[in-house]
XYZ file of C-alpha atoms in Angstrom:
228
model
C 16.061 -11.213 -33.677
C 18.654 -13.044 -31.553
C 18.008 -16.769 -31.225
C 18.393 -16.622 -27.442
C 15.284 -14.435 -27.325
C 13.302 -17.624 -27.936
C 14.157 -18.725 -24.396
C 11.474 -18.689 -21.719
C 10.131 -15.217 -20.939
C 11.844 -13.231 -18.240
C 10.255 -12.195 -14.966
C 11.571 -8.785 -13.955
C 11.153 -7.428 -10.440
C 11.588 -3.952 -8.998
C 11.589 -2.486 -5.535
C 9.707 0.815 -5.177
C 12.617 3.194 -5.672
C 11.434 6.412 -7.322
C 12.591 8.000 -9.556
C 14.647 4.979 -10.661
C 11.820 2.410 -10.647
C 8.345 2.747 -9.163
C 4.638 2.082 -9.610
C 2.611 5.049 -10.846
C -0.155 5.465 -8.264
C -2.880 6.569 -10.692
C -2.314 4.014 -13.439
C -0.511 1.116 -11.749
C 2.138 1.351 -14.486
C 5.731 0.586 -13.508
C 7.837 3.570 -14.476
C 11.161 5.278 -13.744
C 14.191 6.121 -15.840
C 15.949 2.835 -15.030
C 12.734 0.915 -15.739
C 12.526 2.619 -19.123
C 16.152 1.717 -19.814
C 15.528 -1.946 -18.959
C 12.414 -1.977 -21.167
C 14.486 -0.609 -24.054
C 17.196 -3.237 -23.440
C 14.544 -5.953 -23.540
C 12.972 -4.519 -26.689
C 16.297 -4.468 -28.537
C 17.052 -8.001 -27.311
C 13.722 -9.308 -28.580
C 12.467 -10.121 -25.088
C 8.869 -9.723 -23.825
C 9.225 -9.808 -20.019
C 6.623 -9.193 -17.353
C 7.531 -6.591 -14.719
C 6.239 -6.585 -11.156
C 6.936 -4.700 -7.929
C 7.946 -6.446 -4.708
C 9.928 -5.913 -1.513
C 13.717 -6.139 -1.460
C 13.691 -9.344 0.614
C 11.139 -11.091 -1.613
C 12.832 -9.865 -4.767
C 16.233 -11.158 -3.720
C 14.729 -14.491 -2.680
C 12.842 -14.909 -5.957
C 15.879 -14.001 -8.048
C 18.030 -16.382 -6.037
C 15.661 -19.332 -6.491
C 13.566 -18.823 -9.632
C 14.872 -19.380 -13.160
C 14.555 -16.536 -15.687
C 14.113 -13.946 -12.930
C 15.937 -10.622 -12.543
C 15.745 -7.758 -10.042
C 16.728 -4.127 -10.612
C 18.219 -1.664 -9.733
C 20.658 -2.652 -6.998
C 24.197 -2.431 -5.720
C 26.736 -5.035 -6.752
C 28.295 -6.072 -3.443
C 30.929 -8.709 -2.626
C 28.304 -10.686 -0.697
C 25.970 -10.790 -3.706
C 28.601 -11.105 -6.442
C 28.691 -14.898 -6.884
C 25.012 -15.494 -6.114
C 23.724 -13.821 -9.289
C 24.586 -12.864 -12.860
C 24.845 -9.127 -13.498
C 23.771 -6.525 -16.043
C 25.139 -3.032 -15.687
C 25.977 -0.620 -14.412
C 22.604 0.821 -15.381
C 23.168 4.194 -13.718
C 24.984 5.919 -10.868
C 23.307 6.742 -7.576
C 24.645 9.431 -5.224
C 24.126 8.485 -1.558
C 23.973 11.101 1.203
C 23.015 11.678 4.787
C 19.862 13.726 5.237
C 19.370 15.577 8.494
C 16.696 17.830 9.953
C 16.692 21.358 8.573
C 16.402 22.793 12.108
C 19.321 20.737 13.470
C 22.226 22.982 14.491
C 24.829 20.194 14.149
C 27.213 20.489 11.213
C 28.965 17.446 9.744
C 32.257 18.330 8.063
C 32.490 14.810 6.631
C 30.434 11.615 6.625
C 32.513 10.013 9.387
C 31.422 12.753 11.796
C 28.023 11.029 11.953
C 29.459 7.924 13.641
C 28.234 8.819 17.167
C 24.671 9.404 15.975
C 21.773 7.123 15.059
C 21.407 6.711 11.286
C 18.258 5.394 9.639
C 18.372 2.628 7.049
C 15.982 -0.256 6.330
C 15.820 -4.050 6.512
C 18.206 -5.900 4.146
C 19.702 -2.659 2.768
C 23.307 -3.305 1.727
C 24.470 0.175 2.742
C 23.014 -0.124 6.238
C 24.552 -3.556 6.731
C 27.980 -2.376 5.584
C 27.879 0.703 7.803
C 26.928 -1.470 10.782
C 30.052 -3.563 10.173
C 32.068 -0.319 10.167
C 30.782 0.618 13.609
C 28.018 3.075 12.717
C 24.813 3.120 14.785
C 22.300 2.002 12.171
C 18.589 1.844 12.992
C 16.847 -0.502 10.561
C 13.251 0.437 9.748
C 10.893 -2.096 8.156
C 10.712 0.080 5.024
C 12.728 3.084 3.860
C 9.430 4.988 3.657
C 9.437 5.111 7.476
C 12.681 7.068 7.706
C 11.586 10.620 6.724
C 8.994 10.557 9.528
C 11.455 9.017 11.991
C 14.025 11.691 11.110
C 11.661 14.659 11.423
C 10.238 13.267 14.692
C 13.792 12.942 16.125
C 13.635 9.146 16.401
C 16.856 9.041 14.364
C 19.522 11.709 13.886
C 20.285 11.136 10.196
C 19.054 9.086 7.273
C 21.427 7.421 4.800
C 19.766 7.131 1.406
C 20.048 7.762 -2.300
C 19.883 11.538 -2.754
C 17.304 11.314 -5.552
C 15.222 8.585 -3.956
C 15.356 10.158 -0.504
C 14.064 13.508 -1.713
C 11.408 11.788 -3.834
C 10.196 9.882 -0.769
C 10.273 12.990 1.406
C 8.239 14.937 -1.159
C 5.733 12.125 -1.456
C 5.295 11.946 2.334
C 5.234 15.707 2.938
C 8.621 16.094 4.660
C 10.692 17.633 1.853
C 10.811 21.059 3.492
C 11.932 19.609 6.838
C 15.111 17.808 5.722
C 18.427 18.882 4.274
C 21.500 17.148 2.898
C 23.992 16.916 5.771
C 26.908 15.013 4.194
C 27.810 12.997 1.113
C 28.403 9.271 1.556
C 29.468 7.841 -1.812
C 28.485 7.303 -5.425
C 27.109 3.833 -6.084
C 26.514 1.960 -9.338
C 23.117 0.308 -9.784
C 22.765 -2.947 -11.690
C 20.272 -5.650 -12.595
C 20.925 -8.978 -10.890
C 19.631 -12.187 -12.477
C 19.273 -15.806 -11.459
C 22.647 -17.542 -11.534
C 21.387 -20.211 -13.976
C 20.486 -17.675 -16.675
C 22.169 -18.278 -20.013
C 25.440 -16.356 -20.297
C 24.674 -15.357 -23.908
C 21.508 -13.676 -22.736
C 23.362 -11.739 -20.032
C 26.130 -10.764 -22.466
C 23.555 -9.423 -24.918
C 21.838 -7.359 -22.221
C 25.190 -5.890 -21.178
C 26.086 -5.075 -24.789
C 22.790 -3.256 -25.337
C 23.132 -1.463 -21.992
C 26.449 0.005 -23.153
C 24.879 0.995 -26.471
C 22.131 2.939 -24.668
C 24.761 4.837 -22.685
C 26.724 5.639 -25.840
C 23.932 6.519 -28.279
C 22.301 9.166 -26.048
C 19.241 7.093 -25.101
C 20.014 7.089 -21.379
C 20.563 10.847 -21.373
C 17.131 11.315 -22.982
C 15.491 9.054 -20.398
C 17.031 10.984 -17.524
C 15.870 14.302 -18.989
C 12.373 12.826 -19.376
C 12.246 12.315 -15.612
C 13.892 15.649 -14.791
C 17.174 14.100 -13.633
C 19.297 16.097 -16.088
């Protein structure tokens, strides 16, 4: 067992982001294919972390200020780069615009959505970046609000992870009312950790993360959740 595993236990945080990381409603267990990957990384590193769910804002604040704290799975942006230490990429996340199935508008490319209102949520990196690029972003309190806002014509489109967006829509009963309208981009998801975390610890996590990608473990986890 690596000697650095004797360091103080880690506190791992997730945002509800099915199927990547989420709390199982019936059991209260934190699941998801990225959660399972992180658990395997920790197991191979000799770590015994606790894992809890929180909001994006609280998770970022805790990871920024609290030693031995990490948050997953999130974008690595220039604004966040020097505030945290990073493990990843853990997986890739395809982002799209969802629109209403009964909407007659056709977007030939993502940029065609610039005149329309696009739903995002508070503190979301994608929404903030698109605002800077001149898009009309409507920030909901939570991403869970956006399927309802879209179907009720309060917004024209919703920018979201394709997998997470459809998972949310299914959960809330709107899956049959929305359709993919345009592709935005493919994004890498990472784990961000408190800046004071020992570099050896981070290096070990990154080494094991690469091993899981190369030895077929990640592929098995994705198949387990129906992603492959």
